[in-house]
C-alpha positions as semicolon CSV with decimal commas, in nm:
position;residue;x (nm);y (nm);z (nm)
1;M;0,000;0,000;0,000
2;H;0,096;0,362;-0,049
3;I;0,089;0,505;0,304
4;T;0,156;0,866;0,404
5;L;0,259;0,944;0,761
6;I;0,226;1,305;0,876
7;N;0,422;1,496;1,135
8;T;0,226;1,816;1,193
9;A;0,389;2,152;1,256
10;D;0,519;2,236;1,603
11;M;0,321;2,459;1,841
12;A;0,479;2,779;1,974
13;P;0,353;3,064;2,195
14;S;0,566;3,316;2,006
15;N;0,718;3,375;1,665
16;K;1,018;3,555;1,816
17;R;1,222;3,247;1,895
18;V;1,252;2,914;1,713
19;P;1,163;2,637;1,961
20;L;1,369;2,325;2,009
21;V;1,304;2,063;1,743
22;C;1,329;1,685;1,723
23;P;1,306;1,464;1,413
24;P;0,988;1,247;1,410
25;L;1,145;0,937;1,563
26;G;0,816;0,748;1,605
27;L;0,705;0,803;1,244
28;A;1,049;0,704;1,116
29;Y;1,021;0,374;1,305
30;L;0,671;0,316;1,164
31;A;0,785;0,390;0,809
32;A;1,077;0,147;0,842
33;S;0,848;-0,133;0,963
34;L;0,596;-0,066;0,685
35;R;0,871;-0,076;0,424
36;Q;1,006;-0,399;0,569
37;R;0,658;-0,551;0,519
38;G;0,654;-0,450;0,152
39;H;0,452;-0,130;0,171
40;A;0,546;0,209;0,023
41;P;0,555;0,473;0,300
42;T;0,600;0,849;0,262
43;I;0,657;1,097;0,547
44;V;0,531;1,455;0,525
45;D;0,730;1,637;0,792
46;G;0,560;1,962;0,888
47;V;0,846;2,073;1,115
48;G;1,156;1,963;0,929
49;S;1,029;2,098;0,597
50;A;1,001;2,454;0,730
51;V;1,222;2,512;1,035
52;G;1,203;2,878;1,139
53;R;0,872;2,951;0,963
54;F;0,575;3,068;1,171
55;T;0,201;3,096;1,098
56;P;-0,061;3,239;1,339
57;F;-0,288;2,973;1,488
58;L;-0,536;2,963;1,780
59;E;-0,555;3,206;2,074
60;G;-0,229;3,382;2,004
61;T;-0,030;3,065;1,935
62;F;0,176;2,998;1,626
63;L;0,250;2,701;1,406
64;H;0,621;2,643;1,367
65;G;0,661;2,469;1,032
66;L;0,422;2,406;0,746
67;P;0,067;2,547;0,773
68;I;-0,217;2,299;0,732
69;P;-0,292;2,363;0,360
70;E;0,070;2,301;0,263
71;I;0,083;1,977;0,461
72;V;-0,224;1,854;0,275
73;E;-0,078;1,963;-0,061
74;R;0,235;1,753;-0,001
75;V;0,042;1,428;0,045
76;P;0,086;1,215;-0,272
77;A;-0,234;1,174;-0,475
78;N;-0,196;0,793;-0,480
79;T;-0,206;0,764;-0,099
80;E;-0,421;0,470;0,018
81;L;-0,384;0,510;0,395
82;L;-0,311;0,824;0,601
83;G;-0,143;0,825;0,942
84;I;-0,101;1,121;1,178
85;G;0,125;1,119;1,484
86;V;0,016;1,315;1,792
87;M;0,287;1,302;2,056
88;F;0,178;1,590;2,282
89;S;-0,176;1,664;2,396
90;D;-0,145;2,039;2,335
91;Y;-0,113;1,953;1,964
92;W;-0,461;1,798;1,951
93;P;-0,644;2,116;1,832
94;L;-0,399;2,124;1,540
95;A;-0,414;1,750;1,469
96;K;-0,792;1,734;1,442
97;R;-0,790;2,029;1,200
98;V;-0,531;1,847;0,989
99;V;-0,764;1,544;0,986
100;A;-1,054;1,763;0,867
101;A;-0,842;1,911;0,587
102;L;-0,720;1,567;0,479
103;R;-1,074;1,432;0,480
104;E;-1,182;1,709;0,245
105;R;-0,911;1,623;-0,008
106;F;-0,917;1,244;0,045
107;P;-1,278;1,160;0,137
108;N;-1,235;0,786;0,079
109;V;-0,888;0,730;0,223
110;P;-0,884;0,575;0,575
111;I;-0,718;0,792;0,843
112;V;-0,540;0,641;1,142
113;L;-0,415;0,833;1,447
114;G;-0,133;0,736;1,683
115;G;0,114;0,865;1,939
116;E;0,124;0,913;2,312
117;H;-0,170;1,155;2,326
118;V;-0,389;0,925;2,117
119;S;-0,297;0,625;2,332
120;A;-0,413;0,816;2,639
121;C;-0,762;0,894;2,504
122;A;-0,813;0,697;2,183
123;P;-1,197;0,669;2,188
124;F;-1,227;1,046;2,228
125;C;-0,975;1,110;1,949
126;V;-1,145;0,895;1,684
127;A;-1,482;1,046;1,773
128;D;-1,368;1,409;1,800
129;A;-1,166;1,407;1,476
130;K;-1,398;1,161;1,300
131;A;-1,094;0,954;1,211
132;D;-1,130;0,590;1,109
133;F;-0,878;0,432;1,347
134;A;-0,656;0,501;1,645
135;V;-0,353;0,296;1,746
136;V;-0,302;0,242;2,119
137;G;0,056;0,191;2,236
138;E;0,342;0,094;2,006
139;G;0,237;0,128;1,645
140;E;0,472;-0,086;1,437
141;E;0,288;-0,419;1,454
142;T;-0,061;-0,270;1,468
143;L;-0,018;-0,036;1,172
144;C;0,150;-0,307;0,966
145;A;-0,137;-0,546;1,044
146;L;-0,389;-0,283;0,931
147;A;-0,197;-0,211;0,610
148;D;-0,166;-0,583;0,539
149;A;-0,543;-0,627;0,583
150;F;-0,620;-0,350;0,333
151;A;-0,356;-0,480;0,091
152;R;-0,505;-0,830;0,093
153;D;-0,850;-0,700;0,011
154;P;-0,845;-0,340;-0,121
155;G;-1,224;-0,326;-0,140
156;A;-1,283;-0,459;0,211
157;N;-1,491;-0,271;0,462
158;A;-1,263;-0,072;0,690
159;R;-1,444;-0,182;1,005
160;A;-1,423;-0,545;0,900
161;C;-1,046;-0,512;0,857
162;A;-1,009;-0,353;1,199
163;S;-1,225;-0,592;1,398
164;G;-0,958;-0,857;1,440
165;I;-0,653;-0,635;1,495
166;D;-0,533;-0,589;1,853
167;G;-0,428;-0,239;1,949
168;L;-0,687;-0,061;1,733
169;V;-0,979;0,163;1,823
170;F;-1,231;0,227;1,545
171;R;-1,584;0,360;1,494
172;D;-1,881;0,135;1,420
173;E;-2,154;0,219;1,170
174;N;-2,312;0,456;1,423
175;G;-1,986;0,638;1,491
176;T;-1,944;0,477;1,834
177;P;-1,579;0,400;1,925
178;I;-1,501;0,028;1,954
179;E;-1,187;-0,074;2,146
180;N;-1,009;-0,394;2,046
181;P;-0,789;-0,574;2,302
182;R;-0,461;-0,400;2,366
183;R;-0,162;-0,543;2,179
184;K;0,124;-0,694;2,377
185;R;0,440;-0,487;2,392
186;V;0,724;-0,549;2,147
187;R;0,987;-0,736;2,346
188;A;1,239;-0,809;2,069
189;L;1,340;-0,449;2,003
190;D;1,648;-0,559;1,809
191;A;1,417;-0,715;1,547
192;L;1,270;-0,375;1,462
193;P;1,432;-0,202;1,164
194;W;1,615;0,122;1,232
195;P;1,422;0,443;1,162
196;A;1,371;0,534;0,794
197;W;1,553;0,866;0,813
198;D;1,588;0,878;0,434
199;L;1,218;0,978;0,425
200;V;1,274;1,282;0,650
201;P;1,451;1,615;0,568
202;L;1,711;1,522;0,826
203;E;1,963;1,790;0,732
204;N;1,716;2,057;0,847
205;Y;1,739;1,913;1,197
206;V;2,100;1,814;1,242
207;D;2,239;2,145;1,118
208;T;2,015;2,381;1,322
209;G;2,170;2,345;1,667
210;L;1,811;2,338;1,798
211;M;1,793;1,977;1,912
212;Y;1,719;1,918;2,281
213;G;2,077;1,854;2,386
214;V;2,363;2,099;2,335
215;S;2,602;1,950;2,082
216;A;2,870;2,224;2,064
217;G;2,852;2,246;1,685
218;R;2,851;1,872;1,623
219;R;2,592;1,710;1,397
220;S;2,336;1,542;1,622
221;M;2,109;1,241;1,581
222;V;1,831;1,112;1,806
223;L;1,825;0,757;1,932
224;L;1,627;0,512;2,147
225;A;1,808;0,234;2,330
226;S;1,508;0,124;2,538
227;R;1,131;0,157;2,552
228;G;0,903;0,213;2,847
229;C;0,958;0,285;3,214
230;P;0,899;0,055;3,514
231;Y;0,791;0,343;3,740
232;T;0,434;0,466;3,795
233;C;0,459;0,837;3,873
234;K;0,115;0,983;3,935
235;F;0,173;1,281;3,701
236;C;0,318;1,089;3,404
237;S;0,138;0,957;3,095
238;N;0,398;0,686;3,031
239;E;0,184;0,402;3,161
240;S;-0,101;0,468;2,914
241;M;0,145;0,441;2,623
242;W;0,388;0,171;2,735
243;G;0,243;0,005;3,043
244;T;0,505;-0,066;3,311
245;N;0,725;-0,300;3,108
246;Y;1,074;-0,176;3,032
247;F;1,260;-0,340;2,744
248;R;1,615;-0,273;2,626
249;R;1,802;-0,325;2,302
250;D;2,123;-0,523;2,278
251;P;2,412;-0,275;2,332
252;K;2,576;-0,401;2,014
253;D;2,265;-0,317;1,809
254;V;2,250;0,030;1,966
255;V;2,611;0,108;1,879
256;D;2,578;-0,050;1,533
257;E;2,306;0,210;1,468
258;M;2,525;0,489;1,601
259;Q;2,818;0,383;1,383
260;H;2,587;0,370;1,081
261;Y;2,481;0,731;1,141
262;V;2,843;0,836;1,177
263;E;2,926;0,685;0,840
264;R;2,610;0,787;0,652
265;Y;2,515;1,125;0,800
266;G;2,840;1,245;0,951
267;A;2,682;1,238;1,298
268;R;2,917;1,318;1,586
269;D;2,667;1,362;1,870
270;F;2,382;1,138;1,985
271;Q;2,085;1,236;2,196
272;F;1,911;0,949;2,372
273;H;1,538;1,013;2,420
274;D;1,478;0,709;2,641
275;L;1,226;0,767;2,919
276;T;1,486;0,639;3,163
277;F;1,820;0,516;3,028
278;V;1,984;0,409;3,354
279;V;1,773;0,143;3,523
280;S;2,004;-0,155;3,486
281;R;2,357;-0,068;3,594
282;S;2,517;-0,356;3,402
283;W;2,330;-0,281;3,076
284;S;2,418;0,091;3,094
285;L;2,784;0,004;3,140
286;R;2,772;-0,235;2,845
287;V;2,638;0,036;2,614
288;A;2,915;0,277;2,716
289;Q;3,182;0,010;2,693
290;E;3,065;-0,091;2,344
291;I;3,097;0,271;2,229
292;Q;3,441;0,294;2,385
293;N;3,560;-0,036;2,238
294;R;3,474;0,081;1,886
295;G;3,683;0,395;1,923
296;L;3,406;0,616;1,785
297;D;3,485;0,988;1,788
298;I;3,144;1,093;1,918
299;T;2,967;1,258;2,209
300;W;2,634;1,146;2,353
301;Q;2,377;1,275;2,600
302;L;2,079;1,165;2,806
303;V;1,846;1,457;2,735
304;A;1,508;1,329;2,855
305;G;1,586;1,267;3,221
306;T;1,693;0,941;3,382
307;R;1,704;0,771;3,721
308;S;1,994;0,832;3,956
309;E;1,974;0,522;4,176
310;A;2,212;0,307;3,969
311;I;2,459;0,585;3,885
312;D;2,793;0,568;4,066
313;E;3,152;0,674;4,004
314;E;3,228;0,375;3,780
315;I;2,930;0,448;3,555
316;L;3,015;0,817;3,534
317;R;3,380;0,750;3,450
318;T;3,285;0,488;3,190
319;F;3,019;0,715;3,040
320;S;3,266;1,002;3,019
321;A;3,538;0,786;2,862
322;S;3,290;0,680;2,592
323;G;3,193;1,039;2,510
324;C;2,896;1,115;2,737
325;K;2,875;1,492;2,789
326;A;2,542;1,546;2,964
327;I;2,304;1,364;3,197
328;Y;1,967;1,499;3,303
329;L;1,796;1,377;3,619
330;A;1,435;1,433;3,722
331;P;1,382;1,474;4,098
332;E;1,076;1,697;4,021
333;T;1,051;1,828;4,380
334;G;1,253;1,883;4,696
335;S;0,968;1,776;4,926
336;Q;0,963;1,417;5,045
337;R;0,590;1,457;5,110
338;I;0,526;1,536;4,742
339;I;0,761;1,255;4,638
340;D;0,550;1,011;4,838
341;I;0,218;1,147;4,709
342;T;0,328;1,133;4,343
343;R;0,502;0,793;4,379
344;K;0,818;0,941;4,227
345;R;1,036;0,700;4,430
346;V;1,343;0,918;4,406
347;N;1,624;0,950;4,659
348;L;1,725;1,316;4,670
349;E;2,061;1,245;4,832
350;K;2,139;1,007;4,547
351;V;2,043;1,278;4,296
352;L;2,284;1,520;4,461
353;S;2,559;1,258;4,476
354;V;2,573;1,233;4,095
355;A;2,682;1,597;4,058
356;R;2,912;1,575;4,360
357;I;3,099;1,280;4,208
358;V;3,134;1,464;3,877
359;K;3,262;1,775;4,053
360;Q;3,493;1,608;4,305
361;K;3,643;1,357;4,061
362;N;3,671;1,616;3,780
363;I;3,464;1,407;3,538
364;D;3,375;1,588;3,214
365;I;2,995;1,548;3,221
366;R;2,736;1,824;3,259
367;V;2,459;1,736;3,504
368;G;2,112;1,886;3,474
369;A;1,776;1,837;3,641
370;F;1,403;1,903;3,605
371;I;1,172;2,049;3,871
372;I;0,791;2,086;3,867
373;Y;0,587;2,353;4,047
374;G;0,213;2,356;4,110
375;F;0,130;2,001;4,220
376;P;-0,231;2,005;4,353
377;E;-0,118;1,897;4,702
378;E;0,181;2,134;4,715
379;T;0,213;2,391;4,993
380;I;0,446;2,687;5,036
381;K;0,644;2,474;5,278
382;D;0,694;2,215;5,001
383;V;0,803;2,490;4,761
384;L;1,058;2,619;5,013
385;K;1,200;2,267;5,042
386;T;1,230;2,259;4,662
387;Y;1,415;2,593;4,664
388;W;1,647;2,450;4,930
389;L;1,708;2,148;4,705
390;L;1,785;2,390;4,421
391;L;2,051;2,562;4,633
392;R;2,198;2,226;4,729
393;M;2,203;2,124;4,363
394;L;2,399;2,433;4,272
395;A;2,645;2,369;4,554
396;A;2,677;2,006;4,443
397;G;2,767;2,113;4,090
398;F;2,453;2,094;3,876
399;D;2,492;2,292;3,554
400;V;2,124;2,336;3,467
401;V;1,806;2,304;3,673
402;D;1,500;2,360;3,452
403;S;1,149;2,413;3,584
404;A;0,803;2,332;3,451
405;R;0,450;2,386;3,575
406;F;0,231;2,092;3,669
407;S;-0,039;1,984;3,422
408;A;-0,313;1,723;3,453
409;Y;-0,188;1,549;3,140
410;P;-0,403;1,289;2,956
411;G;-0,288;0,941;3,049
412;S;-0,179;1,041;3,400
413;E;-0,360;0,950;3,721
414;Y;-0,400;1,319;3,805
415;H;-0,584;1,364;3,474
416;D;-0,819;1,074;3,548
417;I;-0,900;1,217;3,891
418;A;-0,972;1,562;3,750
419;L;-1,184;1,412;3,471
420;R;-1,397;1,214;3,720
421;E;-1,442;1,526;3,929
422;G;-1,564;1,722;3,627
423;R;-1,268;1,964;3,626
424;I;-1,166;1,878;3,269
425;R;-1,362;1,957;2,958
426;Y;-1,210;1,831;2,636
427;D;-1,200;2,147;2,427
428;D;-0,934;2,359;2,258
429;A;-0,884;2,569;2,570
430;Y;-0,797;2,265;2,781
431;F;-0,552;2,118;2,532
432;L;-0,383;2,453;2,464
433;S;-0,346;2,502;2,841
434;L;-0,112;2,202;2,840
435;Q;0,148;2,379;2,627
436;R;0,498;2,325;2,756
437;R;0,576;2,688;2,668
438;P;0,266;2,887;2,774
439;G;0,209;3,210;2,586
440;R;-0,046;3,370;2,815
441;F;0,072;3,513;3,147
442;G;0,101;3,230;3,392
443;G;-0,078;2,967;3,188
444;A;-0,318;2,726;3,360
445;S;-0,304;2,605;3,718
446;W;-0,437;2,278;3,861
447;H;-0,372;2,382;4,217
448;P;-0,692;2,437;4,421
449;R;-0,565;2,767;4,567
450;W;-0,290;2,894;4,335
451;S;-0,349;3,078;4,008
452;G;-0,143;3,027;3,696
453;S;0,024;3,361;3,761
454;F;0,126;3,248;4,108
455;V;0,276;2,925;3,974
456;L;0,466;3,131;3,717
457;M;0,597;3,351;3,998
458;L;0,727;3,039;4,175
459;Q;0,909;2,946;3,855
460;L;1,055;3,295;3,818
461;I;1,185;3,279;4,176
462;H;1,334;2,940;4,088
463;Y;1,528;3,092;3,798
464;A;1,633;3,397;4,000
465;V;1,779;3,166;4,266
466;Y;1,937;2,952;3,999
467;L;2,097;3,244;3,815
468;A;2,239;3,393;4,132
469;G;2,370;3,064;4,263
470;Y;2,507;2,948;3,928
471;F;2,770;3,223;3,922
472;V;2,827;3,257;4,297
473;V;2,920;2,891;4,335
474;R;3,171;2,907;4,049
475;P;3,257;3,265;3,941
476;I;3,473;3,125;3,659
477;R;3,145;3,034;3,489
478;I;3,101;3,401;3,397
479;L;3,381;3,374;3,140
480;S;3,248;3,046;3,003
481;F;2,898;3,194;2,986
482;L;3,013;3,502;2,793
483;D;3,216;3,289;2,554
484;G;2,921;3,059;2,487
485;V;2,669;3,340;2,436
486;L;2,868;3,610;2,258
487;R;3,053;3,373;2,025
488;N;2,743;3,156;1,967
489;R;2,909;2,846;2,110
490;P;2,670;2,748;2,393
491;K;2,775;2,453;2,605
492;T;2,459;2,427;2,818
493;R;2,086;2,485;2,766
494;F;2,120;2,788;2,992
495;E;2,380;2,947;2,762
496;R;2,183;2,850;2,451
497;F;1,872;3,027;2,581
498;F;2,061;3,355;2,616
499;A;2,247;3,307;2,287
500;Y;1,941;3,224;2,075
501;S;1,667;3,417;2,257
502;L;1,841;3,738;2,358
503;W;2,184;3,796;2,208
504;Q;2,124;3,687;1,848
505;P;1,790;3,873;1,815
506;L;1,961;4,181;1,964
507;R;2,238;4,160;1,707
508;R;1,989;4,116;1,421
509;G;1,796;4,419;1,547
510;A;2,112;4,622;1,557
C-alpha cells in the first residue's frame, strides 16, 4: 500500500524564537516497519520541511513549520492510507484540523491516528476528529497489520479489517468508538528495523543546533536504546502508552546504529530520548563500553531525564570515557511529602551525589535536572523545600536546573482524577493550556488555591535563585557563559537560551 505518515507543525507561543526541534522518531520507526513488510511509506514532515517559519494559529499561538494547507498539498495523490502522529496533547487542536483538511481532499482514504496523546484517550480522538482508526501503544505491529489487511482486500470494509486487529480503536456504523484488546508490547526491540531517516529532511534538523541537547557544533542524531519505564509516577502519561514493562536493546545493536549514522550522516553527537536510560547498571555500562571499544569519535547525551539510583563513580567514568557529555535527572521536587504522594520513588541524596561525584572527581559530564511547580497537594512549605534542594544542587555542581508547571496530562492519574471530578472539559482551551511553553501570562493552574500567575511567579523565583547561585558557586562560569553566548558556542541549555533568545535577536535588530 501507499501510506503517508504526517508529522504536523510544532506549536509555539511566540514567533520571536525558534523552539527546540526533534526529528519524528516514532514516524520514522513506523515507516521502516511498513517498508520492511513490503509497503510504500512516505513521510510529510511539517516541522523539518520549514524550520524557522511561523504561521498564526489559535488564541495567540503559532504554528512552527508548514501550515495545514501546505501539509495537505504535499500528500501524494496515490495515498491509500493516512497516518497522523500526535505526541503531545497540546497539539490535539492542530491535529484534528489536519484530519478535517485531509478528509476534504481524500474523502475515501482511511485515516489512522497514533502517538502518546492518542494512546491516552483513543476513543475520544477517533470520535472528536472523526478519524477511522486510532492505534493504542506501540504502532509498528498494529499499523503493519492494518496495512496488510487493506492490501489483501483493497475493497474490504474498513471496520471489517479492523475488527480482528489488537491495538486498534475504530468507529462502528453509528460512529461509536469500539476498542479492540490492547496489543502486547514489542519485546524483541532488536528485530525492529532502524528508523527510515531517508524519508525525513534530516539535514534541516541536524544542522540547526536546535535539538534538545547541546552538541557544541557537532551534527546530532536522536536515538532510542530502550522503551518504556517501570515506574508509575502519578503525574506521568507513560503508563497509558507503554504500560510498566521496560525493554532494552542489545548494546551491540545500539552502537551499530550509532556507527551507521556516523558513516552515513556524519553524525558526531547522539541524543538518547529514552524515558529512563539508567535502570540496569550492568546494561548501561555495556552500552558505554561498546561505544568505547569501537573507538568512535562521538559525544552522547541523556536529554530526557533518567534515574539516579544506579549511577555511581564507575558508571560516570565509563560514560565520560565513551563520550557522554550530559546527563539529566528528574527529581521533580525537593519535598519528600510530594515525592510520596506522586510515587516518584526518588532518593534526593542520590540525585545530589551524581553531581558531587562529577565535581569532586573532575569528570567531564554536565549534570542537569528538572523540577515541577504547582502540584495540587503542594504547599508553600513544600516549595521552600524545593528551593532549598535547588541551592543544594547548585552547591553540588549541577549545571542546569530547569522548571516546569504541573499539568493534569491525559494518560496520567492526576488527569483521570480531574476528569472524574468534572474539572476537565475536552476542548481547545484545555488542550492549549497544556502547552509546555505557555504564551499567556502564567498559563493554567491545577492547584486548588494557586493561580497560573502564582505558579509562574514560583518558577521565576526558581530561575532567580538559579541564576544567582550558578555564578556565585563558580565565578569562573562568567567567562564560560560570555564565551558561549557572545561567540554563539553554547555549552549548556542555559547558555543557549541567552544566545538564541536574547543575544542573536539583539544583534539582528542592531
